[in-house]
Amino acid sequence: SLLRAAVERGVTFFDTAEVYGPFINEELVGEGLAPFRERVVIATKFGFKLDPKSGRSIGVDSRPEQIKKVAEASLKRLKTEVIDLFYQHRVDPEVPIEDVAGVVKELIREGKVKHFGLSEPGLQTIRRAHAVQPVTAVQNEYSLWWRKSEHEVLPVLEELGIGFVPYSPLGRGFLTGKMNENTAFDSTDFRNSLPRFTPEARKANQALVDLLGEIATRKMATPAQVALAWLLAQKPWIVPIPGTTKLKRLEENVGAAEIELTRDDLSEIERAASQIEVQGARYPEHLERMTGR
């Protein structure tokens, strides 16, 4: 019902992956969007090695035969004849990116995939992949509290004409202003493993949320809406993908598209944000190693 409510409110782009669940999220997306398939764009991903028993990720795997297998399985779960956007979820150091791009090119020729994407690639990976099969989109983490992509990735994407899809645009919920150093997460919550979500880091990073709160009050908006509006104001080819399970939050996120930040607003955010040093690594070391080659 939430997926269908999103379509009714004008959302046209949905992001999933085989590893979410694993598998069950693709099934939900497939079922939920089946009546609207012609009106929406569905992105999914390949590239993780999954434990056959637990289904958990135990590394990366972008071997050509594995990519083809994932594509067939995703098509079935998504109840669709074509995957609109097929991302490599993480770079596989054992498989040349040219081979990965070549397999996706084949899938595009066969009509099973429309577009090729990369998630958390490094600059050389983007250029090498793009030379074999044009890359349509790059998905990296990007928000007011993780801005690494600005310095390296965004200029290359602009040069090559590649779209940018920021994940965790609300800082995994932190930029909404709905949590503080005392917030307790469920034992299964991924955020428990992230250095940036220790109580100490949350306390140190509160200044960023306070800044969003001040601007939100002036705009008669919420901190989450200002955080999304800030992303939308950076480039016209940026499409953030906030996730939620609640209708109220979906409506709040959609409302961010109506908020206009002036040049003065953006300068004020830039000045204030540049004085705030965000504390804590975004991933534990073993996960960070999978990004940005």
PDB file of N, CA and C in Angstrom, residues 33-126:
ATOM      1  N   LEU A  33       4.269  -2.711  -7.450  1.00  0.00           N
ATOM      2  CA  LEU A  33       4.285  -1.820  -8.617  1.00  0.00           C
ATOM      3  C   LEU A  33       3.727  -2.455  -9.888  1.00  0.00           C
ATOM      4  N   ALA A  34       3.358  -3.732  -9.817  1.00  0.00           N
ATOM      5  CA  ALA A  34       2.848  -4.421 -11.020  1.00  0.00           C
ATOM      6  C   ALA A  34       1.745  -3.645 -11.753  1.00  0.00           C
ATOM      7  N   PRO A  35       0.750  -3.071 -11.041  1.00  0.00           N
ATOM      8  CA  PRO A  35      -0.313  -2.360 -11.768  1.00  0.00           C
ATOM      9  C   PRO A  35       0.157  -1.062 -12.436  1.00  0.00           C
ATOM     10  N   PHE A  36       1.346  -0.571 -12.027  1.00  0.00           N
ATOM     11  CA  PHE A  36       1.820   0.734 -12.524  1.00  0.00           C
ATOM     12  C   PHE A  36       3.109   0.591 -13.326  1.00  0.00           C
ATOM     13  N   ARG A  37       3.426  -0.620 -13.783  1.00  0.00           N
ATOM     14  CA  ARG A  37       4.764  -0.882 -14.328  1.00  0.00           C
ATOM     15  C   ARG A  37       5.186   0.110 -15.415  1.00  0.00           C
ATOM     16  N   GLU A  38       4.237   0.530 -16.254  1.00  0.00           N
ATOM     17  CA  GLU A  38       4.593   1.443 -17.354  1.00  0.00           C
ATOM     18  C   GLU A  38       4.890   2.860 -16.859  1.00  0.00           C
ATOM     19  N   ARG A  39       4.467   3.159 -15.634  1.00  0.00           N
ATOM     20  CA  ARG A  39       4.625   4.531 -15.123  1.00  0.00           C
ATOM     21  C   ARG A  39       5.866   4.724 -14.257  1.00  0.00           C
ATOM     22  N   VAL A  40       6.563   3.628 -13.942  1.00  0.00           N
ATOM     23  CA  VAL A  40       7.663   3.744 -12.978  1.00  0.00           C
ATOM     24  C   VAL A  40       8.962   3.183 -13.537  1.00  0.00           C
ATOM     25  N   VAL A  41      10.057   3.635 -12.924  1.00  0.00           N
ATOM     26  CA  VAL A  41      11.404   3.139 -13.233  1.00  0.00           C
ATOM     27  C   VAL A  41      11.869   2.336 -12.023  1.00  0.00           C
ATOM     28  N   ILE A  42      12.316   1.100 -12.273  1.00  0.00           N
ATOM     29  CA  ILE A  42      12.780   0.247 -11.173  1.00  0.00           C
ATOM     30  C   ILE A  42      14.271  -0.023 -11.329  1.00  0.00           C
ATOM     31  N   ALA A  43      15.019   0.276 -10.273  1.00  0.00           N
ATOM     32  CA  ALA A  43      16.456  -0.017 -10.243  1.00  0.00           C
ATOM     33  C   ALA A  43      16.703  -1.162  -9.271  1.00  0.00           C
ATOM     34  N   THR A  44      17.555  -2.100  -9.661  1.00  0.00           N
ATOM     35  CA  THR A  44      17.991  -3.137  -8.723  1.00  0.00           C
ATOM     36  C   THR A  44      19.492  -3.363  -8.922  1.00  0.00           C
ATOM     37  N   LYS A  45      20.062  -4.289  -8.142  1.00  0.00           N
ATOM     38  CA  LYS A  45      21.526  -4.386  -8.102  1.00  0.00           C
ATOM     39  C   LYS A  45      22.006  -5.831  -8.022  1.00  0.00           C
ATOM     40  N   PHE A  46      23.224  -6.037  -8.526  1.00  0.00           N
ATOM     41  CA  PHE A  46      23.910  -7.326  -8.415  1.00  0.00           C
ATOM     42  C   PHE A  46      25.271  -7.073  -7.789  1.00  0.00           C
ATOM     43  N   GLY A  47      25.958  -8.148  -7.398  1.00  0.00           N
ATOM     44  CA  GLY A  47      27.361  -7.961  -7.027  1.00  0.00           C
ATOM     45  C   GLY A  47      27.762  -8.416  -5.639  1.00  0.00           C
ATOM     46  N   PHE A  48      26.811  -8.837  -4.809  1.00  0.00           N
ATOM     47  CA  PHE A  48      27.184  -9.397  -3.510  1.00  0.00           C
ATOM     48  C   PHE A  48      27.148 -10.916  -3.583  1.00  0.00           C
ATOM     49  N   LYS A  49      28.003 -11.551  -2.798  1.00  0.00           N
ATOM     50  CA  LYS A  49      27.966 -13.009  -2.650  1.00  0.00           C
ATOM     51  C   LYS A  49      27.127 -13.290  -1.404  1.00  0.00           C
ATOM     52  N   LEU A  50      26.093 -14.116  -1.559  1.00  0.00           N
ATOM     53  CA  LEU A  50      25.177 -14.377  -0.450  1.00  0.00           C
ATOM     54  C   LEU A  50      25.371 -15.786   0.086  1.00  0.00           C
ATOM     55  N   ASP A  51      25.359 -15.904   1.405  1.00  0.00           N
ATOM     56  CA  ASP A  51      25.438 -17.216   2.055  1.00  0.00           C
ATOM     57  C   ASP A  51      24.154 -17.992   1.748  1.00  0.00           C
ATOM     58  N   PRO A  52      24.254 -19.213   1.180  1.00  0.00           N
ATOM     59  CA  PRO A  52      23.045 -19.940   0.799  1.00  0.00           C
ATOM     60  C   PRO A  52      22.123 -20.262   1.984  1.00  0.00           C
ATOM     61  N   LYS A  53      22.701 -20.390   3.188  1.00  0.00           N
ATOM     62  CA  LYS A  53      21.869 -20.729   4.355  1.00  0.00           C
ATOM     63  C   LYS A  53      21.205 -19.500   4.954  1.00  0.00           C
ATOM     64  N   SER A  54      22.028 -18.513   5.335  1.00  0.00           N
ATOM     65  CA  SER A  54      21.474 -17.339   6.034  1.00  0.00           C
ATOM     66  C   SER A  54      20.985 -16.274   5.062  1.00  0.00           C
ATOM     67  N   GLY A  55      21.483 -16.304   3.823  1.00  0.00           N
ATOM     68  CA  GLY A  55      21.145 -15.254   2.863  1.00  0.00           C
ATOM     69  C   GLY A  55      21.945 -13.984   3.071  1.00  0.00           C
ATOM     70  N   ARG A  56      22.813 -13.972   4.079  1.00  0.00           N
ATOM     71  CA  ARG A  56      23.587 -12.748   4.355  1.00  0.00           C
ATOM     72  C   ARG A  56      24.727 -12.577   3.359  1.00  0.00           C
ATOM     73  N   SER A  57      25.135 -11.329   3.199  1.00  0.00           N
ATOM     74  CA  SER A  57      26.248 -11.027   2.307  1.00  0.00           C
ATOM     75  C   SER A  57      27.551 -11.522   2.937  1.00  0.00           C
ATOM     76  N   ILE A  58      28.356 -12.248   2.143  1.00  0.00           N
ATOM     77  CA  ILE A  58      29.645 -12.735   2.660  1.00  0.00           C
ATOM     78  C   ILE A  58      30.783 -12.306   1.733  1.00  0.00           C
ATOM     79  N   GLY A  59      30.588 -11.220   1.028  1.00  0.00           N
ATOM     80  CA  GLY A  59      31.617 -10.725   0.121  1.00  0.00           C
ATOM     81  C   GLY A  59      31.003 -10.247  -1.178  1.00  0.00           C
ATOM     82  N   VAL A  60      31.853 -10.051  -2.181  1.00  0.00           N
ATOM     83  CA  VAL A  60      31.359  -9.560  -3.476  1.00  0.00           C
ATOM     84  C   VAL A  60      31.546 -10.627  -4.549  1.00  0.00           C
ATOM     85  N   ASP A  61      30.719 -10.563  -5.574  1.00  0.00           N
ATOM     86  CA  ASP A  61      30.797 -11.530  -6.672  1.00  0.00           C
ATOM     87  C   ASP A  61      30.178 -10.918  -7.922  1.00  0.00           C
ATOM     88  N   SER A  62      31.037 -10.451  -8.835  1.00  0.00           N
ATOM     89  CA  SER A  62      30.553  -9.897 -10.105  1.00  0.00           C
ATOM     90  C   SER A  62      31.072 -10.719 -11.284  1.00  0.00           C
ATOM     91  N   ARG A  63      31.223 -12.035 -11.073  1.00  0.00           N
ATOM     92  CA  ARG A  63      31.594 -12.882 -12.218  1.00  0.00           C
ATOM     93  C   ARG A  63      30.466 -12.836 -13.258  1.00  0.00           C
ATOM     94  N   PRO A  64      30.822 -12.847 -14.535  1.00  0.00           N
ATOM     95  CA  PRO A  64      29.799 -12.732 -15.584  1.00  0.00           C
ATOM     96  C   PRO A  64      28.631 -13.706 -15.423  1.00  0.00           C
ATOM     97  N   GLU A  65      28.935 -14.976 -15.107  1.00  0.00           N
ATOM     98  CA  GLU A  65      27.838 -15.949 -14.985  1.00  0.00           C
ATOM     99  C   GLU A  65      26.919 -15.619 -13.809  1.00  0.00           C
ATOM    100  N   GLN A  66      27.517 -15.041 -12.756  1.00  0.00           N
ATOM    101  CA  GLN A  66      26.724 -14.656 -11.585  1.00  0.00           C
ATOM    102  C   GLN A  66      25.807 -13.465 -11.911  1.00  0.00           C
ATOM    103  N   ILE A  67      26.319 -12.507 -12.659  1.00  0.00           N
ATOM    104  CA  ILE A  67      25.511 -11.338 -13.042  1.00  0.00           C
ATOM    105  C   ILE A  67      24.289 -11.798 -13.837  1.00  0.00           C
ATOM    106  N   LYS A  68      24.503 -12.719 -14.787  1.00  0.00           N
ATOM    107  CA  LYS A  68      23.389 -13.218 -15.602  1.00  0.00           C
ATOM    108  C   LYS A  68      22.353 -13.943 -14.749  1.00  0.00           C
ATOM    109  N   LYS A  69      22.857 -14.723 -13.777  1.00  0.00           N
ATOM    110  CA  LYS A  69      21.966 -15.478 -12.882  1.00  0.00           C
ATOM    111  C   LYS A  69      21.111 -14.516 -12.044  1.00  0.00           C
ATOM    112  N   VAL A  70      21.762 -13.481 -11.517  1.00  0.00           N
ATOM    113  CA  VAL A  70      21.047 -12.487 -10.697  1.00  0.00           C
ATOM    114  C   VAL A  70      19.998 -11.765 -11.536  1.00  0.00           C
ATOM    115  N   ALA A  71      20.361 -11.417 -12.773  1.00  0.00           N
ATOM    116  CA  ALA A  71      19.411 -10.701 -13.644  1.00  0.00           C
ATOM    117  C   ALA A  71      18.144 -11.538 -13.853  1.00  0.00           C
ATOM    118  N   GLU A  72      18.309 -12.823 -14.139  1.00  0.00           N
ATOM    119  CA  GLU A  72      17.137 -13.697 -14.368  1.00  0.00           C
ATOM    120  C   GLU A  72      16.278 -13.785 -13.113  1.00  0.00           C
ATOM    121  N   ALA A  73      16.933 -13.952 -11.953  1.00  0.00           N
ATOM    122  CA  ALA A  73      16.190 -14.087 -10.695  1.00  0.00           C
ATOM    123  C   ALA A  73      15.480 -12.776 -10.334  1.00  0.00           C
ATOM    124  N   SER A  74      16.150 -11.648 -10.562  1.00  0.00           N
ATOM    125  CA  SER A  74      15.536 -10.342 -10.258  1.00  0.00           C
ATOM    126  C   SER A  74      14.340 -10.071 -11.157  1.00  0.00           C
ATOM    127  N   LEU A  75      14.451 -10.422 -12.433  1.00  0.00           N
ATOM    128  CA  LEU A  75      13.327 -10.236 -13.360  1.00  0.00           C
ATOM    129  C   LEU A  75      12.087 -10.977 -12.856  1.00  0.00           C
ATOM    130  N   LYS A  76      12.296 -12.203 -12.372  1.00  0.00           N
ATOM    131  CA  LYS A  76      11.164 -12.996 -11.865  1.00  0.00           C
ATOM    132  C   LYS A  76      10.561 -12.355 -10.621  1.00  0.00           C
ATOM    133  N   ARG A  77      11.444 -11.999  -9.668  1.00  0.00           N
ATOM    134  CA  ARG A  77      10.939 -11.432  -8.407  1.00  0.00           C
ATOM    135  C   ARG A  77      10.242 -10.092  -8.639  1.00  0.00           C
ATOM    136  N   LEU A  78      10.756  -9.318  -9.576  1.00  0.00           N
ATOM    137  CA  LEU A  78      10.175  -7.995  -9.852  1.00  0.00           C
ATOM    138  C   LEU A  78       8.956  -8.070 -10.779  1.00  0.00           C
ATOM    139  N   LYS A  79       8.641  -9.285 -11.225  1.00  0.00           N
ATOM    140  CA  LYS A  79       7.477  -9.489 -12.110  1.00  0.00           C
ATOM    141  C   LYS A  79       7.533  -8.552 -13.327  1.00  0.00           C
ATOM    142  N   THR A  80       8.709  -8.508 -13.939  1.00  0.00           N
ATOM    143  CA  THR A  80       8.873  -7.582 -15.059  1.00  0.00           C
ATOM    144  C   THR A  80       9.666  -8.246 -16.177  1.00  0.00           C
ATOM    145  N   GLU A  81       9.561  -7.689 -17.372  1.00  0.00           N
ATOM    146  CA  GLU A  81      10.307  -8.234 -18.508  1.00  0.00           C
ATOM    147  C   GLU A  81      11.637  -7.526 -18.714  1.00  0.00           C
ATOM    148  N   VAL A  82      11.792  -6.387 -18.021  1.00  0.00           N
ATOM    149  CA  VAL A  82      13.041  -5.629 -18.185  1.00  0.00           C
ATOM    150  C   VAL A  82      13.374  -4.878 -16.899  1.00  0.00           C
ATOM    151  N   ILE A  83      14.672  -4.875 -16.548  1.00  0.00           N
ATOM    152  CA  ILE A  83      15.165  -4.082 -15.409  1.00  0.00           C
ATOM    153  C   ILE A  83      15.570  -2.724 -15.973  1.00  0.00           C
ATOM    154  N   ASP A  84      14.961  -1.662 -15.473  1.00  0.00           N
ATOM    155  CA  ASP A  84      15.242  -0.327 -16.028  1.00  0.00           C
ATOM    156  C   ASP A  84      16.684   0.108 -15.788  1.00  0.00           C
ATOM    157  N   LEU A  85      17.177  -0.146 -14.570  1.00  0.00           N
ATOM    158  CA  LEU A  85      18.529   0.288 -14.204  1.00  0.00           C
ATOM    159  C   LEU A  85      19.160  -0.808 -13.353  1.00  0.00           C
ATOM    160  N   PHE A  86      20.282  -1.359 -13.823  1.00  0.00           N
ATOM    161  CA  PHE A  86      20.927  -2.496 -13.168  1.00  0.00           C
ATOM    162  C   PHE A  86      22.299  -2.040 -12.682  1.00  0.00           C
ATOM    163  N   TYR A  87      22.436  -1.895 -11.369  1.00  0.00           N
ATOM    164  CA  TYR A  87      23.690  -1.417 -10.771  1.00  0.00           C
ATOM    165  C   TYR A  87      24.602  -2.573 -10.361  1.00  0.00           C
ATOM    166  N   GLN A  88      25.899  -2.357 -10.498  1.00  0.00           N
ATOM    167  CA  GLN A  88      26.849  -3.180  -9.741  1.00  0.00           C
ATOM    168  C   GLN A  88      26.857  -2.596  -8.327  1.00  0.00           C
ATOM    169  N   HIS A  89      26.498  -3.427  -7.334  1.00  0.00           N
ATOM    170  CA  HIS A  89      26.278  -2.917  -5.976  1.00  0.00           C
ATOM    171  C   HIS A  89      27.586  -2.470  -5.308  1.00  0.00           C
ATOM    172  N   ARG A  90      28.646  -3.260  -5.513  1.00  0.00           N
ATOM    173  CA  ARG A  90      29.974  -2.872  -5.044  1.00  0.00           C
ATOM    174  C   ARG A  90      31.000  -3.423  -6.025  1.00  0.00           C
ATOM    175  N   VAL A  91      32.095  -2.703  -6.165  1.00  0.00           N
ATOM    176  CA  VAL A  91      33.162  -3.122  -7.080  1.00  0.00           C
ATOM    177  C   VAL A  91      33.758  -4.455  -6.607  1.00  0.00           C
ATOM    178  N   ASP A  92      33.962  -5.371  -7.550  1.00  0.00           N
ATOM    179  CA  ASP A  92      34.595  -6.658  -7.256  1.00  0.00           C
ATOM    180  C   ASP A  92      36.044  -6.588  -7.742  1.00  0.00           C
ATOM    181  N   PRO A  93      37.023  -6.555  -6.834  1.00  0.00           N
ATOM    182  CA  PRO A  93      38.427  -6.389  -7.253  1.00  0.00           C
ATOM    183  C   PRO A  93      38.941  -7.573  -8.073  1.00  0.00           C
ATOM    184  N   GLU A  94      38.228  -8.713  -8.028  1.00  0.00           N
ATOM    185  CA  GLU A  94      38.670  -9.911  -8.751  1.00  0.00           C
ATOM    186  C   GLU A  94      38.184  -9.938 -10.205  1.00  0.00           C
ATOM    187  N   VAL A  95      37.248  -9.064 -10.543  1.00  0.00           N
ATOM    188  CA  VAL A  95      36.677  -9.094 -11.896  1.00  0.00           C
ATOM    189  C   VAL A  95      36.896  -7.732 -12.562  1.00  0.00           C
ATOM    190  N   PRO A  96      37.613  -7.672 -13.692  1.00  0.00           N
ATOM    191  CA  PRO A  96      37.822  -6.374 -14.360  1.00  0.00           C
ATOM    192  C   PRO A  96      36.479  -5.704 -14.657  1.00  0.00           C
ATOM    193  N   ILE A  97      36.406  -4.418 -14.423  1.00  0.00           N
ATOM    194  CA  ILE A  97      35.142  -3.699 -14.610  1.00  0.00           C
ATOM    195  C   ILE A  97      34.707  -3.752 -16.080  1.00  0.00           C
ATOM    196  N   GLU A  98      35.686  -3.903 -16.994  1.00  0.00           N
ATOM    197  CA  GLU A  98      35.339  -4.034 -18.414  1.00  0.00           C
ATOM    198  C   GLU A  98      34.491  -5.287 -18.662  1.00  0.00           C
ATOM    199  N   ASP A  99      34.796  -6.377 -17.922  1.00  0.00           N
ATOM    200  CA  ASP A  99      34.017  -7.617 -18.068  1.00  0.00           C
ATOM    201  C   ASP A  99      32.600  -7.432 -17.529  1.00  0.00           C
ATOM    202  N   VAL A 100      32.499  -6.716 -16.405  1.00  0.00           N
ATOM    203  CA  VAL A 100      31.183  -6.441 -15.805  1.00  0.00           C
ATOM    204  C   VAL A 100      30.345  -5.610 -16.782  1.00  0.00           C
ATOM    205  N   ALA A 101      30.933  -4.536 -17.284  1.00  0.00           N
ATOM    206  CA  ALA A 101      30.212  -3.667 -18.233  1.00  0.00           C
ATOM    207  C   ALA A 101      29.830  -4.438 -19.495  1.00  0.00           C
ATOM    208  N   GLY A 102      30.699  -5.354 -19.924  1.00  0.00           N
ATOM    209  CA  GLY A 102      30.428  -6.150 -21.122  1.00  0.00           C
ATOM    210  C   GLY A 102      29.226  -7.065 -20.951  1.00  0.00           C
ATOM    211  N   VAL A 103      29.101  -7.661 -19.761  1.00  0.00           N
ATOM    212  CA  VAL A 103      27.949  -8.543 -19.502  1.00  0.00           C
ATOM    213  C   VAL A 103      26.664  -7.726 -19.471  1.00  0.00           C
ATOM    214  N   VAL A 104      26.695  -6.562 -18.822  1.00  0.00           N
ATOM    215  CA  VAL A 104      25.490  -5.720 -18.775  1.00  0.00           C
ATOM    216  C   VAL A 104      25.136  -5.253 -20.191  1.00  0.00           C
ATOM    217  N   LYS A 105      26.155  -4.964 -20.985  1.00  0.00           N
ATOM    218  CA  LYS A 105      25.916  -4.582 -22.396  1.00  0.00           C
ATOM    219  C   LYS A 105      25.152  -5.704 -23.121  1.00  0.00           C
ATOM    220  N   GLU A 106      25.567  -6.964 -22.881  1.00  0.00           N
ATOM    221  CA  GLU A 106      24.873  -8.130 -23.466  1.00  0.00           C
ATOM    222  C   GLU A 106      23.415  -8.174 -23.011  1.00  0.00           C
ATOM    223  N   LEU A 107      23.203  -7.976 -21.704  1.00  0.00           N
ATOM    224  CA  LEU A 107      21.838  -8.015 -21.154  1.00  0.00           C
ATOM    225  C   LEU A 107      20.981  -6.901 -21.763  1.00  0.00           C
ATOM    226  N   ILE A 108      21.600  -5.769 -22.038  1.00  0.00           N
ATOM    227  CA  ILE A 108      20.873  -4.658 -22.683  1.00  0.00           C
ATOM    228  C   ILE A 108      20.510  -5.052 -24.120  1.00  0.00           C
ATOM    229  N   ARG A 109      21.468  -5.668 -24.820  1.00  0.00           N
ATOM    230  CA  ARG A 109      21.201  -6.127 -26.198  1.00  0.00           C
ATOM    231  C   ARG A 109      20.064  -7.149 -26.236  1.00  0.00           C
ATOM    232  N   GLU A 110      20.012  -7.993 -25.197  1.00  0.00           N
ATOM    233  CA  GLU A 110      18.971  -9.033 -25.122  1.00  0.00           C
ATOM    234  C   GLU A 110      17.624  -8.473 -24.682  1.00  0.00           C
ATOM    235  N   GLY A 111      17.579  -7.190 -24.298  1.00  0.00           N
ATOM    236  CA  GLY A 111      16.321  -6.570 -23.885  1.00  0.00           C
ATOM    237  C   GLY A 111      15.926  -6.870 -22.449  1.00  0.00           C
ATOM    238  N   LYS A 112      16.873  -7.404 -21.649  1.00  0.00           N
ATOM    239  CA  LYS A 112      16.557  -7.733 -20.252  1.00  0.00           C
ATOM    240  C   LYS A 112      16.850  -6.568 -19.304  1.00  0.00           C
ATOM    241  N   VAL A 113      17.708  -5.662 -19.751  1.00  0.00           N
ATOM    242  CA  VAL A 113      18.115  -4.494 -18.959  1.00  0.00           C
ATOM    243  C   VAL A 113      18.077  -3.284 -19.884  1.00  0.00           C
ATOM    244  N   LYS A 114      17.719  -2.117 -19.324  1.00  0.00           N
ATOM    245  CA  LYS A 114      17.745  -0.886 -20.135  1.00  0.00           C
ATOM    246  C   LYS A 114      19.014  -0.067 -19.908  1.00  0.00           C
ATOM    247  N   HIS A 115      19.415   0.071 -18.627  1.00  0.00           N
ATOM    248  CA  HIS A 115      20.525   0.971 -18.312  1.00  0.00           C
ATOM    249  C   HIS A 115      21.459   0.356 -17.277  1.00  0.00           C
ATOM    250  N   PHE A 116      22.715   0.801 -17.306  1.00  0.00           N
ATOM    251  CA  PHE A 116      23.794   0.282 -16.459  1.00  0.00           C
ATOM    252  C   PHE A 116      24.146   1.333 -15.401  1.00  0.00           C
ATOM    253  N   GLY A 117      24.296   0.880 -14.154  1.00  0.00           N
ATOM    254  CA  GLY A 117      24.692   1.792 -13.075  1.00  0.00           C
ATOM    255  C   GLY A 117      25.802   1.203 -12.223  1.00  0.00           C
ATOM    256  N   LEU A 118      26.460   2.069 -11.459  1.00  0.00           N
ATOM    257  CA  LEU A 118      27.518   1.658 -10.525  1.00  0.00           C
ATOM    258  C   LEU A 118      27.218   2.253  -9.155  1.00  0.00           C
ATOM    259  N   SER A 119      27.498   1.482  -8.114  1.00  0.00           N
ATOM    260  CA  SER A 119      27.312   1.994  -6.753  1.00  0.00           C
ATOM    261  C   SER A 119      28.656   2.013  -6.032  1.00  0.00           C
ATOM    262  N   GLU A 120      29.003   3.155  -5.468  1.00  0.00           N
ATOM    263  CA  GLU A 120      30.259   3.381  -4.738  1.00  0.00           C
ATOM    264  C   GLU A 120      31.511   3.039  -5.563  1.00  0.00           C
ATOM    265  N   PRO A 121      31.552   3.455  -6.835  1.00  0.00           N
ATOM    266  CA  PRO A 121      32.760   3.194  -7.631  1.00  0.00           C
ATOM    267  C   PRO A 121      33.799   4.295  -7.416  1.00  0.00           C
ATOM    268  N   GLY A 122      35.041   3.978  -7.754  1.00  0.00           N
ATOM    269  CA  GLY A 122      36.075   5.013  -7.804  1.00  0.00           C
ATOM    270  C   GLY A 122      36.097   5.647  -9.188  1.00  0.00           C
ATOM    271  N   LEU A 123      36.893   6.688  -9.346  1.00  0.00           N
ATOM    272  CA  LEU A 123      36.901   7.442 -10.603  1.00  0.00           C
ATOM    273  C   LEU A 123      37.366   6.606 -11.789  1.00  0.00           C
ATOM    274  N   GLN A 124      38.416   5.785 -11.573  1.00  0.00           N
ATOM    275  CA  GLN A 124      38.928   4.963 -12.678  1.00  0.00           C
ATOM    276  C   GLN A 124      37.892   3.926 -13.089  1.00  0.00           C
ATOM    277  N   THR A 125      37.191   3.381 -12.091  1.00  0.00           N
ATOM    278  CA  THR A 125      36.144   2.384 -12.382  1.00  0.00           C
ATOM    279  C   THR A 125      35.066   3.009 -13.269  1.00  0.00           C
ATOM    280  N   ILE A 126      34.661   4.227 -12.931  1.00  0.00           N
ATOM    281  CA  ILE A 126      33.622   4.905 -13.717  1.00  0.00           C
ATOM    282  C   ILE A 126      34.084   5.082 -15.162  1.00  0.00           C
TER     283      ILE A 126
END
